[in-house]
Amino acid sequence: MQSVEKIAPDKKAAATASGFHFRTPADIQDFANQPAKQTMMNALWSNHLNGFTQQGMLNNPWNTINTPAPTNYYNPIDNNPTSSAANIQWLAFPGRLEFNFPSASPDQLYQMADTGVMPGQISNDPCGTGQNVPYFPYGPRGWQDEYCEWAVTRNDAGKITRIDFTCENPEYWNTLWSIDPNQVLALYQSILDKPQITLKDLSVPGVVDPITNLPVYNPLNKWNSGPVSSATEGGAIHLTSTPNTIQTEIGLATTSTVQRFNPPPPPATTNTMWPSAQYNNLICIGQFGQRYRNSDPNIGGTVNNFVTAGNVVTLADPPGLYIQMPDFSNYVTPDGTDASTFWTIKRGSKSLKDQSGNPLPGNFILHAVFEVPADFPYTVGDIKISGKPISWGSQVAYTFKMQIVASAYTGTTPQGYEPVDNTPPDKTFAQPVQLFYQDYFDTLYSIKVANPVNHPIPLLSNSTYIPAVINIGTTAAKMVVVVDTCTAQPNQPATYPAVTFDDPNITAQVTAVKNNISYAVPGNSQPSTYQALYITVAVGNKTAAGEHGVYVTNAGQSRSVAMPALLTVTPVTCQATIAWQNTGVIVNANTKTTVNYTSGLWTANPADNGGQLYNAAGNPTFFPAPPGYPLAGQNIGALLGRIGNTVFLIGLGTIVPANLSGELQLCINDDLNKQYGAGLTDNIGAVSVTIEVS
């Protein structure tokens, strides 16, 4: 079963009924100078948040009882009535440290919060007796689990010179990478003030995106790993502790709207009010979040009380976790300079308005740096807080809070439920958890990530619920479904489950089963054990584009509920800025394959054609490509195909040359090797095609 922190499934993103779209965190626009990419980013991010929201509203129908779909949480994409906003705040310092080590002094707690070196083990079951295990969450900054993480830079004398604080969610950065890895690189360099960072540094070694053939993002790359920052490694760009995700935040908010009897029966009661002193107990009863954090009990209990008062709630747009301005009243600098002048908001803002222009409460800081400029004769380490020099970044973290913003309108109080429990065996169904491409799954699962408590876990724990993308027409994609409460056994095909989708044009065949797959599914503080189903997926040409759900049906059982939004199906699209892109379509000498342009505009040179984009035929004024281009003599900017080493013109449409075998790849006819200039870097746009195989 899932651990205490229940990870509910993604649900298929519904069409926008209200005209509302979720904004990016703090409404940040990372492609402000590239409108086409920003439009793509905004739409993709809104789709992801829509999926996360509907995921939480589904709850868990596979292996738990008393987990109904919430009635008092709403998705503003479906319905966006007038509502009122209120912020929920908590201390950024890790609250579980003081609970687990009550005899530790403040200085010892500060050191633990910065280093992750712990004086002992803790119980693996905060809601029961459990067993003692190394301090979790695991990971290079796992213990910083209040949705705020930081990395400290020191000089040769050991004094702190800079502290980077971040609350940015990993899902956003994975989405940003899918739009343009080079923009992610540029942001890393500018945010951390480290121009030495390279694209290779940010990539997972040994694996590429199966469609673009570009590197895959490594969320625990050398510049976003651990609490120490230097000129050669380290930094804090986005959250890395496994429970520190926006999917968790949304799941926590949705699940905590379900009312729980207080105390649980017997005897029978109608009371569902939980005072703040009992928020940690509510977490155990409802099985959401992690007990004794400053964040989870406060978020869950406050949202629960909103609903008890008869409100229908959501996370105010833009959903996110936000740093608040520190209280600088107890800071003293050596020369009397106001310490707040050394606090720089790198990303986000002090204030923000909703989409109607109304001010939202609190601050909306995503990344902040506390650093004394180099022309001052002292460093951060010379500044005092409450009379003590800043020796640890956590001393600063102790002076500010984090927040989310909720929005609510008046409704009715829903019924109460008894505590969450496991289903009996005859009513337990296979629960799809995540879907990956096989190369990605195998590679990330094989990479073990070290941490200060010497309990390595797979890098797969830092994957996200961002759905895998697959092209229409894909014939044989190798993928892996991670599943819970599945009865399949390795090497026993008769026990293999059926893997199906919410569109019959998508099919899958289970080829292998692996047991005892142990990692922390994003959102969970501790690893759990699952099964991995290796599947081959085909996507028919009549498949609807968009997000799709996955069913996993145990042998001998009827089909249960789909895990929606695990797979995004897209038309075959070729980007002008990327060399040879995979289509997923495998052809052979016995098939007839037809490729036809359907939509989209691009250019191989913004200076051509009066700056206007053109279609897959290429430059409207025929411009034969010189030697060194993929297809010399054919029009620059035309759409090309390749199978093996054979390159051919597609343009507005063609039949693939006969007697070729392999995967069909697409590319714009341009200077791929920068032999004549900028190559692909100045290109704009993309075109889409349909591919028919008969």
XYZ file of C-alpha atoms in Angstrom:
694
model
C 0.000 0.000 0.000
C 1.010 3.636 -0.188
C 2.704 5.138 2.837
C 1.089 7.663 5.211
C 1.320 10.329 2.523
C -1.216 8.969 0.048
C -0.314 9.822 -3.519
C -3.560 10.099 -5.422
C -3.638 9.660 -9.212
C -3.615 12.150 -11.985
C -6.995 12.604 -13.636
C -7.567 13.459 -17.269
C -7.502 17.194 -17.736
C -10.950 18.440 -18.653
C -11.632 21.039 -21.275
C -11.696 24.555 -19.911
C -15.321 25.324 -19.063
C -14.816 28.580 -17.162
C -12.308 30.259 -19.461
C -9.802 30.088 -16.609
C -6.180 29.012 -16.989
C -3.709 28.442 -14.171
C -0.789 30.833 -14.163
C 2.828 29.869 -13.666
C 4.236 30.204 -10.110
C 4.235 33.889 -9.135
C 3.104 34.474 -12.739
C 6.742 34.279 -13.782
C 7.352 34.417 -17.530
C 10.645 32.710 -18.317
C 10.181 33.086 -22.092
C 9.088 36.725 -21.976
C 11.229 37.507 -25.030
C 10.000 34.448 -26.948
C 6.196 34.773 -27.134
C 5.594 31.479 -28.967
C 7.478 29.501 -26.332
C 5.848 31.399 -23.483
C 2.409 30.636 -24.896
C 3.379 26.978 -25.102
C 4.758 27.037 -21.559
C 1.668 28.720 -20.117
C -0.678 26.225 -21.767
C 1.400 23.206 -20.782
C 1.733 24.352 -17.173
C -1.993 24.996 -16.862
C -2.671 21.508 -18.219
C -0.332 19.973 -15.667
C -1.958 21.826 -12.768
C -5.373 20.849 -14.064
C -4.284 17.210 -14.012
C -2.825 17.500 -10.520
C -6.006 19.158 -9.267
C -8.316 16.564 -10.715
C -5.954 13.890 -9.454
C -6.429 15.023 -5.883
C -10.178 15.301 -6.364
C -10.314 11.625 -7.359
C -8.650 10.373 -4.149
C -7.854 6.634 -3.912
C -10.416 4.096 -5.182
C -7.971 1.159 -5.461
C -6.733 0.068 -2.066
C -8.171 2.246 0.718
C -11.557 2.790 2.314
C -13.074 6.021 3.622
C -11.333 7.928 0.844
C -14.215 9.456 -1.110
C -13.835 11.982 -3.886
C -13.811 15.389 -2.136
C -17.018 17.376 -2.511
C -15.742 20.707 -1.137
C -12.721 21.272 -3.340
C -13.213 22.877 -6.729
C -11.193 23.135 -9.910
C -11.402 26.712 -11.236
C -10.902 25.436 -14.780
C -14.279 23.691 -14.516
C -15.997 26.311 -12.385
C -14.540 29.596 -11.188
C -17.055 31.434 -8.993
C -16.315 34.579 -7.012
C -14.248 33.646 -3.965
C -12.158 35.143 -1.164
C -8.447 34.487 -0.643
C -6.670 33.738 2.647
C -3.061 32.753 3.210
C -1.788 29.819 5.284
C 1.711 30.277 6.724
C 4.288 28.184 8.556
C 7.906 28.465 9.669
C 10.495 27.589 7.017
C 12.762 25.864 9.568
C 12.273 22.030 9.569
C 9.853 21.387 12.420
C 10.487 17.641 12.674
C 14.045 18.201 13.893
C 12.948 19.608 17.245
C 10.299 16.905 17.667
C 12.661 14.021 16.923
C 15.588 15.458 18.895
C 13.939 17.340 21.798
C 17.127 17.566 23.862
C 19.119 19.262 21.101
C 20.209 22.867 21.682
C 19.287 25.621 19.196
C 22.838 25.593 17.817
C 22.655 21.827 17.314
C 19.311 22.159 15.549
C 20.714 24.867 13.290
C 23.629 22.619 12.374
C 21.326 19.668 11.660
C 19.092 21.834 9.473
C 22.091 22.925 7.408
C 24.047 19.687 7.163
C 21.572 16.818 7.507
C 23.953 15.068 9.894
C 21.690 13.613 12.585
C 22.514 12.402 16.098
C 20.321 9.308 15.837
C 17.574 7.421 14.068
C 13.825 8.087 14.109
C 10.642 6.006 13.867
C 9.519 5.140 10.351
C 5.872 5.396 11.480
C 5.040 8.803 12.987
C 1.475 7.577 13.593
C 2.446 4.403 15.481
C 5.325 2.552 17.062
C 7.239 1.609 13.925
C 10.939 0.809 13.705
C 13.956 3.069 13.966
C 15.453 4.067 10.607
C 17.877 6.733 9.373
C 16.358 10.218 9.389
C 14.090 10.776 6.394
C 13.172 12.134 3.841
C 16.287 10.858 2.116
C 18.223 12.887 -0.405
C 20.958 15.522 -0.516
C 18.581 18.064 1.110
C 15.818 15.686 2.138
C 15.500 16.876 5.740
C 14.636 20.427 4.578
C 11.024 19.343 4.170
C 9.004 22.526 4.753
C 8.818 23.343 1.017
C 11.867 25.556 1.504
C 15.443 24.477 0.833
C 18.731 26.344 0.879
C 22.391 26.084 -0.010
C 25.201 27.955 1.760
C 28.368 29.431 0.242
C 31.384 29.998 2.514
C 34.736 31.688 2.000
C 38.151 30.186 2.725
C 37.839 31.265 6.346
C 34.617 29.263 6.694
C 32.360 32.311 6.994
C 29.043 32.400 5.156
C 29.114 34.732 2.159
C 25.818 33.800 0.499
C 22.649 31.781 1.150
C 20.298 30.753 -1.664
C 16.721 29.973 -0.584
C 14.271 28.340 -2.967
C 10.695 27.108 -2.888
C 10.323 26.464 -6.623
C 8.673 23.167 -7.450
C 10.472 20.525 -9.536
C 7.459 19.988 -11.806
C 7.812 23.533 -13.143
C 11.488 23.065 -13.998
C 10.836 19.732 -15.698
C 8.142 21.444 -17.778
C 10.485 24.342 -18.582
C 13.113 21.856 -19.763
C 10.591 20.181 -22.069
C 10.090 23.537 -23.808
C 13.764 24.544 -24.044
C 16.718 23.029 -22.139
C 18.905 25.973 -23.149
C 16.634 28.379 -21.303
C 16.959 26.214 -18.193
C 20.732 26.440 -18.556
C 20.610 30.217 -18.906
C 18.434 30.515 -15.797
C 20.755 28.311 -13.744
C 23.705 30.470 -14.743
C 21.991 33.772 -13.947
C 20.179 32.741 -10.732
C 23.243 31.156 -9.141
C 25.653 33.663 -10.742
C 27.658 30.736 -12.108
C 28.386 31.095 -15.845
C 30.499 27.930 -15.660
C 27.391 25.698 -15.598
C 26.935 23.609 -18.773
C 24.002 21.771 -20.337
C 25.823 18.507 -19.739
C 25.958 19.316 -16.025
C 22.147 19.481 -15.919
C 21.490 16.271 -17.858
C 21.037 12.651 -16.836
C 23.961 10.675 -18.295
C 23.139 7.827 -20.624
C 19.535 8.661 -21.516
C 17.835 10.979 -24.036
C 14.277 12.092 -24.684
C 12.809 9.432 -27.015
C 11.110 12.051 -29.215
C 13.514 14.994 -29.366
C 16.746 13.010 -28.913
C 17.811 15.773 -26.529
C 19.215 15.180 -23.028
C 16.880 14.446 -20.138
C 16.794 16.826 -17.176
C 18.486 15.713 -13.956
C 16.651 17.360 -11.022
C 19.520 16.395 -8.709
C 22.257 17.684 -10.975
C 25.522 18.880 -9.431
C 24.258 22.485 -9.226
C 21.002 21.650 -7.433
C 22.135 19.022 -4.978
C 22.896 19.343 -1.293
C 23.164 22.207 1.195
C 26.619 23.484 0.175
C 27.376 25.733 -2.800
C 30.786 26.400 -4.307
C 32.435 27.354 -7.580
C 32.561 23.698 -8.651
C 29.210 22.316 -7.490
C 26.130 22.884 -5.382
C 23.321 25.380 -5.297
C 19.573 25.553 -4.761
C 17.440 26.124 -7.847
C 14.322 24.132 -7.004
C 13.044 21.787 -4.311
C 14.591 18.318 -4.113
C 13.245 16.699 -0.924
C 10.874 14.003 -2.186
C 7.730 15.379 -0.438
C 8.476 18.940 -1.614
C 6.400 18.990 -4.812
C 3.442 21.031 -5.996
C 1.609 17.798 -6.773
C 1.899 16.985 -3.063
C 0.677 20.433 -2.085
C -2.409 20.101 -4.266
C -3.016 16.517 -3.126
C -2.706 17.594 0.494
C -5.202 20.411 -0.004
C -7.760 18.250 -1.798
C -7.534 15.286 0.572
C -7.726 17.443 3.696
C -11.153 18.707 2.647
C -12.610 15.274 3.489
C -14.180 15.583 6.925
C -13.118 13.139 9.670
C -15.014 12.329 12.863
C -13.316 13.651 16.003
C -12.831 11.448 17.871
C -13.211 8.499 15.479
C -16.095 6.153 16.385
C -16.933 4.399 18.554
C -18.882 5.985 20.098
C -20.799 7.586 17.251
C -20.275 11.315 16.788
C -21.152 14.053 14.331
C -18.249 16.340 15.301
C -15.733 16.993 12.514
C -13.947 20.006 14.007
C -10.230 19.545 14.730
C -8.548 22.230 16.865
C -5.006 23.232 15.939
C -3.576 21.212 18.839
C -4.911 18.079 17.104
C -3.771 18.783 13.537
C -1.059 16.124 13.792
C -3.689 13.565 14.796
C -5.878 14.582 11.853
C -2.979 13.778 9.516
C -2.874 10.216 10.835
C -6.644 9.774 10.657
C -6.807 11.100 7.092
C -3.436 9.666 5.965
C -2.164 12.792 4.256
C 1.075 14.662 4.748
C 3.800 14.050 7.307
C 3.263 14.466 11.019
C 5.221 17.117 12.966
C 6.201 19.173 9.944
C 5.398 22.851 10.344
C 3.745 22.775 6.922
C 1.569 19.701 6.413
C -0.418 19.719 9.674
C -0.945 23.477 9.380
C -2.046 23.324 5.726
C -4.225 20.255 6.185
C -5.827 21.364 9.438
C -6.544 24.889 8.239
C -8.097 23.715 4.968
C -10.109 21.107 6.874
C -11.503 23.808 9.161
C -12.407 25.978 6.164
C -14.594 23.111 4.964
C -15.986 22.396 8.429
C -17.208 25.994 8.388
C -19.130 25.217 5.203
C -16.717 26.537 2.562
C -15.765 25.143 -0.815
C -12.043 25.704 -1.335
C -9.211 25.631 -3.838
C -5.623 26.864 -4.000
C -5.656 30.448 -5.207
C -4.107 31.113 -8.580
C -1.232 30.940 -9.195
C -0.876 27.789 -7.064
C 2.525 27.592 -5.471
C 4.654 27.664 -2.361
C 6.039 31.053 -1.533
C 8.782 32.483 0.691
C 7.789 35.448 2.869
C 9.955 38.435 3.732
C 12.130 37.755 6.797
C 11.669 39.615 10.054
C 14.883 41.654 10.132
C 14.157 43.328 13.492
C 16.728 41.217 15.351
C 19.465 41.447 12.696
C 22.487 43.623 13.509
C 25.183 44.410 10.942
C 28.730 45.524 11.866
C 28.264 49.000 10.387
C 24.584 49.497 11.130
C 23.415 48.940 7.562
C 19.851 47.676 7.373
C 20.232 43.909 6.876
C 17.149 43.809 4.667
C 19.173 45.550 1.927
C 21.198 42.338 1.593
C 18.072 40.298 0.821
C 17.578 40.004 -2.959
C 14.497 38.530 -4.591
C 15.928 36.636 -7.550
C 12.590 35.202 -8.719
C 9.029 36.037 -7.790
C 7.820 39.246 -6.204
C 6.812 40.914 -2.950
C 3.208 41.269 -4.102
C 0.862 39.786 -6.669
C -2.696 40.264 -7.870
C -5.249 37.682 -8.900
C -6.512 37.512 -12.474
C -9.234 40.051 -11.630
C -6.691 42.589 -10.388
C -7.324 42.089 -6.672
C -4.276 42.004 -4.355
C -3.399 38.581 -2.965
C -2.184 38.274 0.647
C 1.467 37.828 1.536
C 4.619 37.692 -0.578
C 5.262 35.580 -3.675
C 9.002 34.991 -3.525
C 10.326 31.920 -5.355
C 14.078 32.364 -4.927
C 15.906 34.749 -2.615
C 19.574 35.363 -1.894
C 21.007 36.757 1.332
C 24.452 38.131 0.485
C 26.586 41.097 1.473
C 28.033 42.856 -1.598
C 31.747 42.313 -2.170
C 32.603 45.980 -1.590
C 31.562 45.745 2.072
C 34.300 44.931 4.611
C 32.278 42.045 6.118
C 30.228 39.002 5.132
C 26.932 37.370 6.088
C 28.884 35.506 8.778
C 29.609 38.804 10.524
C 25.934 39.730 10.839
C 24.203 38.798 14.098
C 20.655 37.584 14.702
C 19.486 37.968 18.291
C 23.095 38.560 19.318
C 24.587 35.492 17.619
C 26.690 35.564 14.421
C 25.129 33.831 11.439
C 26.970 30.516 11.356
C 24.208 28.555 9.626
C 21.755 29.321 6.846
C 18.979 27.901 9.017
C 19.331 30.872 11.379
C 18.019 33.030 8.558
C 15.376 30.414 7.658
C 14.122 30.677 11.231
C 13.232 34.339 10.659
C 10.801 33.899 7.775
C 7.721 31.906 6.927
C 6.345 30.050 3.940
C 2.823 30.290 2.603
C 0.195 28.973 0.275
C -2.954 30.924 -0.535
C -6.386 29.320 -0.418
C -9.538 30.666 -1.979
C -13.054 29.813 -0.831
C -16.730 30.487 -1.321
C -19.682 29.572 0.887
C -21.151 26.095 0.466
C -22.272 23.398 2.878
C -20.384 21.148 5.273
C -19.996 17.604 3.878
C -20.527 14.400 5.847
C -17.853 12.965 8.105
C -15.861 9.766 7.620
C -14.032 7.286 9.813
C -10.228 6.901 9.527
C -8.636 5.806 6.272
C -7.911 2.080 6.188
C -6.853 -0.600 3.737
C -9.370 -2.472 1.614
C -9.980 -6.206 2.143
C -8.141 -8.431 -0.374
C -11.218 -9.124 -2.498
C -11.795 -5.389 -2.971
C -8.181 -4.380 -3.569
C -7.335 -3.431 -7.139
C -4.084 -2.699 -8.932
C -3.171 0.981 -8.606
C -1.195 2.553 -11.454
C 1.301 4.980 -9.939
C 3.627 6.357 -12.634
C 4.383 5.757 -16.315
C 7.859 6.156 -17.809
C 9.795 5.385 -20.942
C 11.830 2.272 -20.222
C 15.259 3.861 -20.742
C 14.362 6.679 -18.375
C 13.010 4.300 -15.724
C 15.936 1.885 -15.884
C 18.540 4.647 -15.835
C 17.060 6.707 -12.988
C 16.333 3.598 -10.927
C 19.938 2.437 -11.314
C 21.423 5.747 -10.107
C 21.645 5.702 -6.309
C 21.694 9.107 -4.638
C 23.838 9.542 -1.534
C 22.759 11.549 1.506
C 24.201 12.553 4.901
C 22.483 9.656 6.737
C 24.063 7.062 4.414
C 20.764 5.698 3.112
C 20.959 5.996 -0.707
C 17.745 5.830 -2.718
C 17.201 5.813 -6.502
C 17.184 9.039 -8.488
C 13.750 7.864 -9.667
C 12.465 9.289 -6.372
C 13.011 12.728 -7.890
C 10.955 12.044 -10.980
C 7.607 13.845 -11.200
C 4.004 13.206 -12.188
C 4.536 15.176 -15.403
C 2.981 12.771 -17.945
C 5.125 11.033 -20.536
C 4.648 12.319 -24.097
C 4.078 9.982 -27.037
C 3.345 10.654 -30.717
C 0.221 9.636 -32.582
C 1.195 6.727 -34.816
C 3.862 5.340 -32.469
C 4.156 1.635 -33.188
C 6.221 0.087 -30.389
C 7.287 2.337 -27.517
C 9.066 0.578 -24.670
C 7.588 1.875 -21.411
C 7.197 0.932 -17.732
C 4.145 1.254 -15.493
C 4.908 1.361 -11.769
C 1.983 -0.195 -9.936
C 0.870 -0.884 -6.364
C -1.260 -3.789 -5.027
C -0.717 -5.808 -8.199
C -0.853 -9.630 -8.143
C 1.450 -10.259 -11.130
C 4.494 -12.486 -10.670
C 7.746 -12.325 -12.664
C 8.095 -14.909 -15.452
C 4.499 -16.097 -15.003
C 2.568 -14.618 -17.961
C -0.702 -16.131 -16.761
C -0.547 -13.757 -13.786
C 0.239 -10.646 -15.817
C -2.392 -7.905 -15.598
C -4.070 -6.213 -18.520
C -2.778 -2.706 -19.198
C -5.314 -0.632 -21.115
C -6.052 3.038 -21.714
C -9.066 5.324 -21.753
C -8.803 5.409 -25.560
C -9.076 2.006 -27.298
C -6.733 3.251 -30.019
C -3.883 3.043 -27.489
C -2.826 -0.527 -26.772
C -0.186 -2.120 -24.565
C 1.330 -5.552 -24.149
C 2.973 -6.578 -20.862
C 6.359 -8.132 -21.644
C 7.910 -8.508 -18.177
C 7.280 -7.940 -14.474
C 9.768 -6.917 -11.791
C 8.990 -7.070 -8.075
C 10.458 -5.143 -5.149
C 10.925 -1.838 -6.935
C 11.765 0.436 -4.004
C 11.818 4.229 -4.245
C 10.032 7.263 -2.842
C 7.251 8.055 -5.279
C 7.318 11.868 -5.584
C 5.322 13.321 -2.712
C 6.245 10.600 -0.243
C 8.791 11.073 2.525
C 9.878 7.424 2.582
C 10.513 4.734 -0.041
C 7.882 2.058 -0.579
C 7.916 -1.157 -2.593
C 6.102 -1.503 -5.925
C 6.047 -3.603 -9.071
C 7.256 -2.535 -12.484
C 5.317 -3.680 -15.541
C 7.372 -3.517 -18.732
C 5.047 -2.789 -21.644
C 5.122 -2.122 -25.381
C 2.742 0.673 -26.352
C 1.176 1.460 -29.729
C -0.797 4.620 -30.470
C -3.215 4.397 -33.395
C -3.704 7.216 -35.872
C -7.255 7.774 -34.615
C -6.135 8.391 -31.029
C -7.363 11.683 -29.600
C -4.592 14.114 -28.736
C -4.366 15.069 -25.061
C -3.905 13.410 -21.701
C -4.929 9.785 -21.247
C -5.438 7.509 -18.299
C -4.085 4.023 -17.637
C -5.950 1.000 -16.266
C -4.075 -1.914 -14.734
C -6.373 -4.883 -14.163
C -5.194 -7.819 -12.076
C -5.714 -11.269 -13.592
C -9.172 -12.543 -12.685
C -10.517 -9.116 -11.645
C -12.862 -6.693 -13.356
C -11.461 -3.363 -14.513
C -11.295 -0.714 -11.778
C -10.490 2.986 -12.178
C -7.986 4.559 -14.549
C -4.999 6.483 -13.329
C -5.602 9.487 -15.599
C -3.123 11.912 -17.128
C -0.213 9.492 -17.095
C 0.276 9.772 -20.853
C 0.067 12.762 -23.174
C -0.611 11.950 -26.818
C 0.484 14.588 -29.316
C 0.469 14.941 -33.095
C 3.836 14.232 -34.665
C 5.551 17.616 -34.482
C 8.976 18.636 -35.717
C 10.648 21.588 -33.978
C 12.740 23.930 -36.110
C 15.395 24.220 -33.399
C 16.114 20.501 -32.939
C 17.991 18.126 -35.237
C 16.639 14.699 -36.168
C 13.591 14.044 -34.004
C 12.024 10.621 -33.529
C 8.435 9.967 -34.550
C 7.983 6.619 -32.829
C 6.906 5.143 -36.164
C 8.847 2.044 -37.227
C 8.703 1.162 -40.927
C 10.026 -1.825 -42.831
C 10.416 -2.970 -46.407
C 6.925 -4.508 -46.401
C 5.028 -1.358 -45.403
C 3.848 1.688 -47.294
C 4.324 4.848 -45.250
C 2.820 8.209 -46.174
C 3.734 11.484 -44.461
C 1.591 14.615 -44.923
C 2.039 18.126 -43.519
C -1.015 19.227 -41.525
C -0.227 22.471 -39.682
C 2.373 24.810 -38.242
C 4.866 27.353 -39.515
C 8.599 27.724 -39.088
C 11.732 29.314 -40.534
C 15.341 28.312 -40.946
C 16.385 31.963 -40.992
C 14.340 34.843 -39.536
C 16.003 37.199 -42.062
C 14.446 35.332 -45.011
C 10.943 35.797 -46.446
C 10.590 39.245 -44.908
C 10.704 37.718 -41.465
C 7.535 35.695 -42.112
C 7.310 32.015 -41.167
C 6.417 29.420 -43.809
C 5.130 25.849 -44.028
C 6.874 22.499 -44.492
C 7.597 23.205 -48.164
C 10.336 25.563 -46.995
C 11.355 29.024 -48.130
C 8.655 30.397 -50.509
C 11.461 31.743 -52.686
C 13.212 28.476 -53.527
C 16.650 28.545 -51.966
C 18.694 25.411 -52.699
C 20.621 24.166 -49.691
C 24.415 24.210 -50.099
C 26.691 21.249 -49.377
C 26.773 20.302 -45.710
C 23.006 20.602 -45.257
C 21.102 17.325 -44.673
C 19.698 17.464 -48.228
C 21.816 19.711 -50.454
C 20.040 21.095 -53.505
C 16.584 20.929 -51.901
C 14.811 23.965 -50.495
C 16.163 25.434 -47.283
C 13.540 25.169 -44.535
C 11.781 22.180 -46.085
C 10.712 19.225 -43.960
C 12.963 16.204 -44.332
C 12.704 12.568 -43.303
C 15.371 10.032 -42.461
C 15.407 6.274 -41.947
C 18.816 4.894 -41.095
C 21.256 6.817 -43.272
C 18.748 7.598 -46.027
C 17.541 11.225 -46.080
C 14.581 12.231 -48.262
C 12.345 15.238 -48.900
C 8.894 15.331 -47.304
C 7.824 18.937 -47.825
C 4.030 19.085 -47.925
C 3.771 15.320 -48.304
C 5.436 12.196 -49.653
C 5.500 8.426 -49.690
C 8.554 7.136 -47.842
C 11.011 5.488 -50.261
C 10.585 1.730 -50.514
C 12.834 -0.928 -48.979
C 13.797 1.094 -45.917
C 13.611 -0.259 -42.364
C 13.876 1.561 -39.058
C 12.406 4.493 -37.159
C 11.243 7.499 -39.149
C 12.923 10.741 -38.045
C 12.145 14.337 -39.046
C 14.213 17.515 -39.377
C 14.226 20.937 -41.007
C 16.624 21.319 -43.943
C 19.147 23.644 -42.320
C 22.787 23.991 -41.363
C 22.892 21.426 -38.549
C 26.613 21.776 -37.917
C 26.790 25.620 -37.958
C 29.032 25.415 -41.022
C 27.609 28.647 -42.412
C 26.433 30.506 -39.326
C 23.968 30.141 -36.449
C 22.707 26.710 -37.468
C 19.463 25.801 -35.712
C 19.816 28.312 -32.885
C 18.065 31.188 -34.667
C 15.221 29.067 -36.023
C 11.599 29.624 -35.019
C 8.483 27.475 -35.010
C 7.398 23.896 -35.666
C 5.301 21.878 -38.115
C 3.010 18.900 -37.553
C 2.367 15.910 -39.798
C 0.216 12.808 -40.036
C 1.844 9.460 -40.735
C -0.076 6.548 -42.263
C 1.458 3.063 -42.287
C -0.211 0.326 -44.341
